[in-house]
Coordinates of C-alpha atoms and ligand atoms in Angstrom, one line a residue:
M14 CA 110.3 91.2 91.2
A15 CA 107.6 89.3 90.8
S16 CA 107.9 87.0 87.3
S17 CA 105.9 86.9 84.1
V18 CA 103.4 84.9 85.3
L19 CA 101.5 87.7 86.7
Q20 CA 101.8 89.4 82.9
G21 CA 98.4 90.3 81.8
K22 CA 96.5 88.9 84.5
T23 CA 93.8 91.8 86.3
Y24 CA 93.4 92.7 90.1
F25 CA 91.2 94.6 92.2
V26 CA 92.7 96.1 95.7
R27 CA 89.6 96.5 97.9
T28 CA 91.2 98.8 101.3
F29 CA 90.4 98.6 104.8
G30 CA 90.7 100.8 107.6
C31 CA 92.9 104.2 107.6
Q32 CA 95.3 105.8 105.3
M33 CA 98.2 104.3 106.5
N34 CA 96.3 101.1 104.3
M35 CA 95.4 103.2 101.3
H36 CA 99.0 104.2 100.6
D37 CA 100.1 100.4 101.0
S38 CA 96.9 99.7 98.7
E39 CA 98.9 102.1 96.1
R40 CA 102.0 100.4 97.0
V41 CA 100.6 97.2 96.2
S42 CA 98.9 98.4 93.2
G43 CA 102.4 99.9 91.7
M44 CA 103.9 96.4 92.4
L45 CA 101.1 95.0 90.2
D46 CA 101.3 97.9 87.8
A47 CA 105.1 96.7 87.1
A48 CA 104.5 93.3 86.5
G49 CA 102.4 93.7 83.7
C50 CA 98.9 93.2 85.6
L51 CA 96.3 95.7 84.7
P52 CA 93.6 97.0 86.9
A53 CA 90.4 95.8 87.3
A54 CA 86.9 97.1 87.5
D55 CA 85.0 94.9 90.2
P56 CA 86.8 91.5 92.8
D57 CA 84.8 88.8 91.0
G58 CA 86.0 89.1 87.5
A59 CA 89.8 90.2 88.5
D60 CA 92.4 87.4 88.0
I61 CA 93.6 88.2 91.6
V62 CA 91.8 90.2 94.5
V63 CA 93.5 91.9 97.6
F64 CA 91.7 92.6 100.6
M65 CA 94.0 95.4 102.5
T66 CA 93.1 94.8 106.4
C67 CA 92.2 96.6 109.6
C68 CA 91.8 94.9 112.7
V69 CA 91.4 98.5 115.3
R70 CA 88.0 97.7 116.0
E71 CA 85.9 94.7 115.4
K72 CA 83.5 95.5 112.9
A73 CA 86.7 95.9 110.3
D74 CA 87.4 92.8 111.4
T75 CA 84.6 91.3 110.4
R76 CA 84.1 92.8 106.6
L77 CA 86.8 90.8 105.6
Y78 CA 85.3 87.6 106.0
G79 CA 82.3 88.6 104.4
Q80 CA 83.6 89.6 101.4
C81 CA 86.1 87.3 101.4
S82 CA 83.2 84.3 101.2
S83 CA 81.5 86.5 99.1
L84 CA 83.7 85.6 96.2
K85 CA 83.3 82.3 96.7
S86 CA 80.3 82.1 94.6
A87 CA 81.7 84.5 91.9
P88 CA 82.2 82.9 88.6
V89 CA 86.0 81.7 87.8
P90 CA 87.8 84.6 85.9
P91 CA 89.3 84.4 82.3
S92 CA 92.6 83.1 83.0
G93 CA 91.5 79.6 84.9
R94 CA 92.3 80.4 88.6
R95 CA 91.7 83.2 91.1
V96 CA 94.2 84.4 93.4
V97 CA 92.7 85.8 96.9
A98 CA 95.7 87.5 99.3
V99 CA 95.0 89.0 102.5
G100 CA 97.9 92.1 103.5
G101 CA 97.7 94.5 106.3
C102 CA 96.8 94.3 109.6
I103 CA 94.8 91.6 110.4
A104 CA 97.5 89.5 107.3
Q105 CA 100.0 90.7 110.2
R106 CA 98.0 89.8 113.0
D107 CA 96.6 86.5 112.0
G108 CA 99.7 84.7 109.7
E109 CA 99.2 81.4 108.8
G110 CA 96.3 81.3 110.7
L111 CA 94.3 82.9 108.3
L112 CA 94.3 80.1 105.8
T113 CA 92.5 77.8 108.0
N114 CA 89.7 80.5 108.7
L115 CA 89.3 81.7 105.2
D116 CA 89.6 78.4 102.7
N117 CA 89.7 80.1 99.6
V118 CA 92.5 82.5 100.7
D119 CA 95.8 81.9 98.6
V120 CA 98.6 84.9 99.8
V121 CA 99.1 86.3 103.0
F122 CA 101.4 88.9 103.7
G123 CA 101.8 91.3 106.9
T124 CA 102.8 94.8 107.0
Q125 CA 106.0 94.1 107.2
A126 CA 106.1 92.0 104.6
I127 CA 104.6 94.2 102.5
T128 CA 107.5 94.5 99.5
H129 CA 106.9 90.7 98.2
A130 CA 103.3 91.2 97.7
G131 CA 103.8 90.9 94.1
E132 CA 106.9 87.8 94.5
L133 CA 104.1 85.9 96.8
I134 CA 100.9 86.3 94.3
A135 CA 103.1 85.6 91.5
R136 CA 104.8 82.0 93.9
A137 CA 101.1 81.2 94.7
F138 CA 99.8 81.3 90.7
E139 CA 103.3 78.9 89.6
T140 CA 103.0 76.6 92.0
G141 CA 99.2 76.5 93.3
E142 CA 100.6 77.0 97.0
S143 CA 99.4 78.9 99.6
Q144 CA 101.8 81.7 100.5
V145 CA 102.0 83.5 104.1
L146 CA 104.8 85.7 104.7
T147 CA 104.6 88.3 107.8
S148 CA 108.4 88.1 109.2
E149 CA 109.9 91.5 109.8
D150 CA 111.4 92.8 107.2
N151 CA 113.2 96.5 106.4
V152 CA 109.6 98.3 106.2
Q153 CA 111.4 101.5 104.9
S154 CA 112.5 100.0 102.1
A155 CA 108.4 99.6 100.9
T156 CA 108.9 103.4 99.8
D157 CA 111.4 102.4 97.1
M158 CA 108.4 100.6 95.8
P159 CA 106.6 101.4 92.4
W160 CA 103.5 103.4 93.3
H161 CA 99.9 103.3 91.8
R162 CA 98.2 107.0 93.1
E163 CA 94.5 106.9 93.1
T164 CA 94.6 111.3 91.8
D165 CA 97.0 113.0 90.3
Y166 CA 96.8 116.2 92.5
H167 CA 96.6 114.3 95.9
A168 CA 99.2 112.3 97.5
W169 CA 99.4 110.4 100.7
V170 CA 103.4 110.8 102.2
P171 CA 103.8 108.0 104.6
I172 CA 106.9 110.2 106.9
M173 CA 107.2 106.7 109.7
T174 CA 105.7 103.3 110.0
G175 CA 104.7 101.9 113.4
C176 CA 103.5 103.3 117.1
N177 CA 105.0 103.0 120.6
N178 CA 102.4 104.8 122.4
F179 CA 100.5 101.8 123.1
C180 CA 97.1 103.3 124.6
S181 CA 95.5 100.5 126.4
Y182 CA 92.7 99.8 123.8
C183 CA 94.4 99.9 120.6
I184 CA 95.8 96.6 118.4
V185 CA 98.2 99.0 116.5
P186 CA 101.6 98.5 118.0
Y187 CA 101.0 94.9 118.3
V188 CA 100.4 94.7 114.1
R189 CA 102.4 97.7 112.5
G190 CA 105.3 97.7 115.0
R191 CA 107.8 100.1 116.9
E192 CA 108.0 103.8 115.4
K193 CA 110.5 104.1 112.2
S194 CA 110.9 107.6 110.9
R195 CA 111.9 107.7 106.8
P196 CA 115.0 109.9 106.4
F197 CA 114.5 113.7 106.0
E198 CA 115.9 114.4 103.1
E199 CA 114.4 111.6 101.6
I200 CA 111.0 113.2 103.0
V201 CA 111.3 116.2 101.4
D202 CA 113.1 115.2 97.5
E203 CA 109.6 112.6 97.3
V204 CA 107.8 116.1 97.8
T205 CA 109.5 117.5 95.6
G206 CA 109.4 115.3 92.8
L207 CA 105.8 114.8 93.8
T208 CA 105.1 118.7 93.4
R209 CA 107.1 118.4 90.2
L210 CA 104.4 116.0 88.9
G211 CA 101.5 118.6 89.5
V212 CA 100.4 117.4 92.8
R213 CA 99.3 120.3 94.6
E214 CA 98.3 118.7 98.0
V215 CA 100.2 116.2 100.6
T216 CA 99.2 114.5 103.9
L217 CA 102.1 113.9 105.7
L218 CA 100.9 110.1 107.4
G219 CA 102.2 108.6 110.6
Q220 CA 100.0 107.2 113.9
N221 CA 102.5 109.9 115.6
V222 CA 103.9 112.4 113.4
N223 CA 104.2 114.3 116.2
S224 CA 107.6 112.3 117.5
Y225 CA 108.8 112.0 113.7
G226 CA 112.9 112.2 114.0
R227 CA 113.4 111.0 117.7
D228 CA 115.1 107.7 115.6
L229 CA 117.4 109.7 113.2
F230 CA 120.4 110.9 114.1
G231 CA 120.5 114.3 114.6
A232 CA 116.9 113.8 115.9
P233 CA 115.5 115.9 113.4
R234 CA 111.8 117.4 114.7
F235 CA 108.3 117.5 112.7
A236 CA 108.5 121.4 112.9
D237 CA 111.7 121.0 110.9
L238 CA 110.0 118.7 108.2
L239 CA 106.8 121.2 107.4
R240 CA 109.3 124.1 107.3
A241 CA 111.5 122.2 105.2
V242 CA 108.4 120.2 102.8
G243 CA 106.8 123.6 103.0
E244 CA 109.5 125.3 101.1
T245 CA 109.5 122.6 98.0
G246 CA 106.0 124.2 96.1
V247 CA 103.7 121.9 97.3
E248 CA 100.3 124.6 97.6
R249 CA 98.7 122.5 100.7
I250 CA 100.0 120.3 103.2
R251 CA 97.9 118.2 106.1
F252 CA 99.0 115.8 108.6
T253 CA 97.9 113.4 110.5
S254 CA 97.7 111.7 112.8
S255 CA 99.5 113.7 115.5
H256 CA 99.6 112.6 119.5
P257 CA 98.5 115.5 122.6
K258 CA 101.2 114.5 124.5
D259 CA 104.1 115.3 121.6
L260 CA 102.6 118.4 120.1
L261 CA 105.3 121.2 120.9
P262 CA 104.9 124.5 120.8
E263 CA 107.6 124.8 117.9
T264 CA 105.4 122.3 115.7
I265 CA 102.5 125.1 116.5
D266 CA 104.5 127.7 115.2
A267 CA 105.6 126.0 112.0
M268 CA 101.9 125.1 111.5
A269 CA 101.1 128.8 112.0
E270 CA 104.4 130.2 110.0
V271 CA 104.2 128.2 106.6
P272 CA 101.8 129.3 104.4
A273 CA 101.4 125.8 102.8
V274 CA 99.9 124.5 106.5
M275 CA 96.5 123.9 106.2
P276 CA 94.3 125.7 108.6
Q277 CA 93.1 122.4 110.5
L278 CA 94.4 119.8 113.0
H279 CA 93.4 116.2 113.8
L280 CA 94.0 116.1 117.5
A281 CA 92.6 113.1 118.8
V282 CA 91.4 113.5 122.6
Q283 CA 90.1 110.1 122.9
S284 CA 88.2 110.9 126.1
G285 CA 87.3 114.3 128.6
S286 CA 87.7 112.2 131.7
S287 CA 91.7 112.5 132.9
R288 CA 90.7 109.2 134.9
I289 CA 90.1 107.2 131.7
L290 CA 92.7 108.7 129.9
K291 CA 95.1 107.3 132.2
A292 CA 93.4 103.9 131.7
M293 CA 94.1 104.8 128.2
N294 CA 97.6 105.4 128.8
R295 CA 97.4 108.5 127.0
K296 CA 99.7 110.1 129.3
Y297 CA 97.7 112.8 129.1
T298 CA 94.6 115.0 131.0
R299 CA 91.9 117.1 129.9
E300 CA 93.8 119.9 131.5
D301 CA 96.8 119.5 129.1
Y302 CA 94.3 119.3 126.4
L303 CA 92.3 122.2 126.9
A304 CA 95.4 123.9 127.3
L305 CA 97.1 122.8 124.1
V306 CA 93.6 123.8 122.2
D307 CA 94.0 126.9 123.8
R308 CA 97.7 127.7 122.9
I309 CA 96.7 126.3 119.1
R310 CA 93.9 128.9 118.8
N311 CA 95.7 131.7 120.1
K312 CA 98.4 131.1 117.1
M313 CA 95.8 130.1 114.4
P314 CA 92.2 131.3 115.9
D315 CA 90.5 130.4 113.0
I316 CA 92.1 126.8 113.0
A317 CA 89.4 123.8 112.4
L318 CA 89.7 121.3 115.0
S319 CA 89.2 117.5 114.2
T320 CA 89.4 114.4 116.5
D321 CA 88.6 110.7 117.9
I322 CA 86.5 110.2 120.9
I323 CA 86.0 106.3 121.9
V324 CA 82.7 106.0 124.0
G325 CA 82.8 103.1 126.3
F326 CA 85.9 102.5 127.7
P327 CA 85.9 99.8 130.5
G328 CA 85.0 101.2 133.7
E329 CA 83.5 104.5 132.5
T330 CA 80.9 106.1 134.1
E331 CA 78.3 108.6 133.6
G332 CA 80.7 111.2 135.5
D333 CA 83.3 110.2 132.9
F334 CA 81.0 110.2 129.8
L335 CA 79.4 113.8 131.1
E336 CA 83.0 115.1 131.3
T337 CA 83.9 114.7 127.4
L338 CA 80.7 115.9 126.2
S339 CA 81.7 119.3 128.1
L340 CA 85.1 118.8 126.2
A341 CA 83.0 118.0 122.9
E342 CA 81.1 121.5 123.7
Q343 CA 83.9 123.4 125.0
V344 CA 86.3 122.6 122.1
R345 CA 83.7 123.2 119.1
Y346 CA 84.9 120.2 116.8
A347 CA 84.6 120.8 113.2
Q348 CA 83.7 117.3 112.7
A349 CA 84.8 114.2 115.0
F350 CA 85.2 110.6 114.5
T351 CA 83.4 108.9 117.2
F352 CA 83.8 105.0 118.4
I353 CA 82.2 103.2 120.9
Y354 CA 85.3 100.9 122.2
S355 CA 85.8 97.3 120.9
K356 CA 87.8 94.7 122.4
R357 CA 90.9 94.1 121.4
A358 CA 92.5 90.7 122.0
G359 CA 96.0 91.0 123.7
T360 CA 95.6 94.5 124.5
P361 CA 95.8 95.8 128.0
A362 CA 91.8 97.2 128.4
A363 CA 90.8 93.7 126.9
E364 CA 91.4 92.5 130.3
I365 CA 88.9 94.5 132.4
Y366 CA 85.9 94.3 133.4
D367 CA 83.0 96.2 132.1
P368 CA 79.5 96.1 133.8
T369 CA 78.6 99.3 132.1
P370 CA 75.1 97.5 129.6
R371 CA 75.9 97.7 126.2
S372 CA 72.3 100.2 125.9
E373 CA 73.6 102.6 128.0
I374 CA 77.0 102.8 125.8
Q375 CA 74.9 103.6 122.8
A376 CA 72.9 105.9 124.6
R377 CA 76.1 107.8 125.6
F378 CA 77.1 107.8 122.1
D379 CA 74.0 109.1 120.7
R380 CA 73.9 112.0 122.9
L381 CA 77.8 112.7 121.8
V382 CA 77.0 112.9 118.5
E383 CA 74.4 115.1 118.9
V384 CA 76.7 117.5 120.4
I385 CA 79.3 117.0 117.4
Q386 CA 77.2 117.9 115.0
R387 CA 75.5 121.0 117.1
T388 CA 79.0 122.5 117.4
A389 CA 80.0 121.2 113.9
Y390 CA 77.1 122.8 112.1
E391 CA 77.6 126.1 114.0
E392 CA 81.3 126.0 113.0
N393 CA 80.5 125.3 109.5
Q394 CA 78.2 128.7 110.3
K395 CA 81.7 131.1 109.9
E396 CA 82.1 130.6 106.2
L397 CA 78.4 131.7 105.2
N398 CA 78.9 133.9 102.7
T399 CA 82.9 134.1 102.2
T400 CA 85.1 133.2 99.4
V401 CA 86.7 129.6 99.4
P402 CA 89.3 128.4 97.9
V403 CA 88.2 124.6 97.2
L404 CA 90.7 122.1 95.4
M405 CA 88.5 120.7 93.3
E406 CA 88.1 116.3 93.4
G407 CA 85.7 116.2 90.9
A408 CA 82.0 115.1 90.0
S409 CA 79.9 114.3 93.6
K410 CA 79.3 110.5 93.5
H411 CA 75.6 111.5 94.1
D412 CA 75.0 114.0 91.8
P413 CA 77.1 114.2 88.8
S414 CA 75.6 117.8 87.8
I415 CA 77.6 118.5 91.3
L416 CA 81.7 119.5 92.2
Q417 CA 83.2 118.2 95.3
G418 CA 86.1 119.5 96.6
K419 CA 87.9 120.7 100.0
S420 CA 88.0 123.6 101.7
P421 CA 91.7 124.8 103.1
K422 CA 90.0 123.6 106.9
N423 CA 88.7 120.2 104.8
Q424 CA 85.2 121.0 104.6
T425 CA 83.5 119.4 101.7
V426 CA 82.3 121.7 99.4
H427 CA 79.9 121.6 96.5
A428 CA 79.1 123.6 93.6
P429 CA 76.9 123.2 90.6
V430 CA 79.2 122.3 87.5
P431 CA 78.8 125.1 85.2
E432 CA 76.4 125.0 82.4
G433 CA 78.2 123.8 78.9
A434 CA 81.5 122.2 81.3
N435 CA 82.1 118.9 82.3
A436 CA 82.9 118.2 86.1
G437 CA 86.9 116.8 85.3
D438 CA 87.7 120.0 83.6
F439 CA 87.9 121.2 87.4
T440 CA 89.0 117.9 88.6
G441 CA 92.9 118.7 91.0
K442 CA 92.1 122.9 90.4
I443 CA 91.6 125.1 92.6
V444 CA 88.7 127.2 92.6
D445 CA 86.8 129.8 94.6
V446 CA 83.1 129.0 95.4
A447 CA 81.1 131.8 97.3
V448 CA 79.5 129.7 100.1
D449 CA 76.2 130.6 100.9
T450 CA 74.7 127.3 102.1
A451 CA 76.3 126.1 105.5
R452 CA 74.9 123.0 106.6
T453 CA 76.8 120.2 109.3
W454 CA 79.0 117.7 106.7
Y455 CA 79.3 120.2 103.9
L456 CA 79.0 123.9 102.2
S457 CA 77.9 124.9 99.1
G458 CA 77.5 127.9 96.3
T459 CA 79.4 129.1 93.4
L460 CA 81.8 129.1 91.7
V461 CA 83.5 132.7 91.3
G462 CA 86.6 133.1 88.8
N463 CA 89.0 130.5 87.0
P464 CA 90.4 127.2 88.1
R465 CA 94.0 127.8 88.3
Ligands
SAM28 N1 97.0 107.4 116.3 C1 96.0 108.3 116.4 C2 96.2 108.5 117.3 O1 96.5 107.9 118.0 O2 95.7 109.6 117.0 C3 95.3 106.8 116.0 C4 94.7 105.6 114.5 S1 93.6 104.7 115.4 C5 93.8 103.5 113.5 C6 92.0 105.0 115.1 C7 91.0 105.6 115.9 O3 90.9 104.5 116.8 C8 91.7 106.0 117.3 O4 92.5 107.4 117.7 C9 90.7 105.5 118.3 O5 89.4 106.4 119.0 C10 90.1 104.8 117.5 N2 90.3 103.1 118.3 C11 91.4 102.9 118.7 N3 91.5 101.7 118.5 C12 90.0 101.0 119.3 C13 89.5 100.1 120.3 N4 89.8 99.3 120.4 N5 87.9 100.6 120.4 C14 87.7 101.8 119.9 N6 87.9 102.9 118.7 C15 89.1 102.6 118.7
SF4_29 FE1 97.0 103.5 118.4 FE2 97.4 104.8 120.7 FE3 99.3 104.5 118.6 FE4 97.3 105.5 118.1 S1 98.8 106.5 119.0 S2 97.8 103.9 116.8 S3 95.6 105.4 119.1 S4 98.6 103.3 120.4
F3S30 FE1 93.3 99.6 110.8 FE2 95.4 98.8 110.8 FE3 95.2 101.0 110.0 S1 94.6 98.2 112.2 S2 93.4 101.6 111.1 S3 94.7 99.7 109.2 S4 96.9 100.7 110.6

């Protein structure tokens, strides 16, 4: 544990990237809380600033440089010294090199060294020297670390770390290591404990939750885990991400049969062209994916599907892209995260020459977004004049008189705060909303009945 030098220091953690990083940030914050530190409202006033970084695309990579540099002009905090720490995937990738590129960084801790973040920061204060650690660690022990949760009603629960898939465009396996599943009982006990603390929704996390348990004794399956987590009494279960090549019929059955599993599935397709999927090393074809969607919808006709799609993978032709467009039309996603391919050094796809002009790729991207927006809008219309149970997150960031929350299908739902009430009274409560408006990215309506 970190030494008393941290007692009373203020800290600010900024997170980039995926839910894995968000959860890692909760662990780092928990570690700093346990060492006697206090959260700060902004990075400029904090004694300790931690950046939890992402390198999945170039944009995520460059944001760190901007934010780190802007700290240089921030006033010195009251304690007389600011320690800047960089964790997450860029830290794991670049290690010591970050100290050369960013001259105000004091601590670098990789994804494999997260359990040591507190002691490295303490040592930087004590010695005034920079600290770097990216070596292999028992990542699983991160689950023994203290945990500072952002909300009382929802928890991210990692069920595994790392990735074995090596999709040809993706940096994640290089910065997160190989798949390692958490013990079955440990996850179930954790969810039981969280439920007792008042958590109503958990999101089970892994780069490919469908391969959960393959590395454990007895090889428990993800379907078994869903059923066991369903027995804990937690009211809502979500999970991400789900690789189509590993989504087994028994998992689809468990999703349909466990009442707490929400009617929503994120199933990244990446491309609608079998030729490009092969080059991406995704190990399924367009036909496999569409057959899987049929199987899922046969069991759960009303499920909301979301996806990730990459446009402009090297060598993608107009014909390949048209297959992606037609797949998106056919599947009718409720939501899709669309990305322009970003070359990542060290991945196999970075070696493929691509003659396609950037303007052409941008035009394809815009055409895809148009289709996604239309189908998302049309899918949302199904909710008009229905009543949906919404887990409220609090007031909308844009309008304090509007409550915001999530439907079972993970749609954002808005409703006015009733007269004389506070948005905070509803946070973490499930309230029925009678939907009278359905837009592309949200539903809205009025509260009916009492919060529960
Ligand atoms: N493991 C998850 C899966 O397979 O569904 C995905 C995790 S990755 C952090 C999130 C998304 O980033 C991927 O699904 C992919 O669409 C996108 N992505 C990854 N590498 C990329 C790259 N080099 N360029 C553009 N998008 C990328
Ligand atoms: Fe990246 Fe593929 Fe692993 Fe997802 S499954 S993290 S896209 S390598
Ligand atoms: Fe980014 Fe690392 Fe997640 S590269 S998307 S933060 S696993």
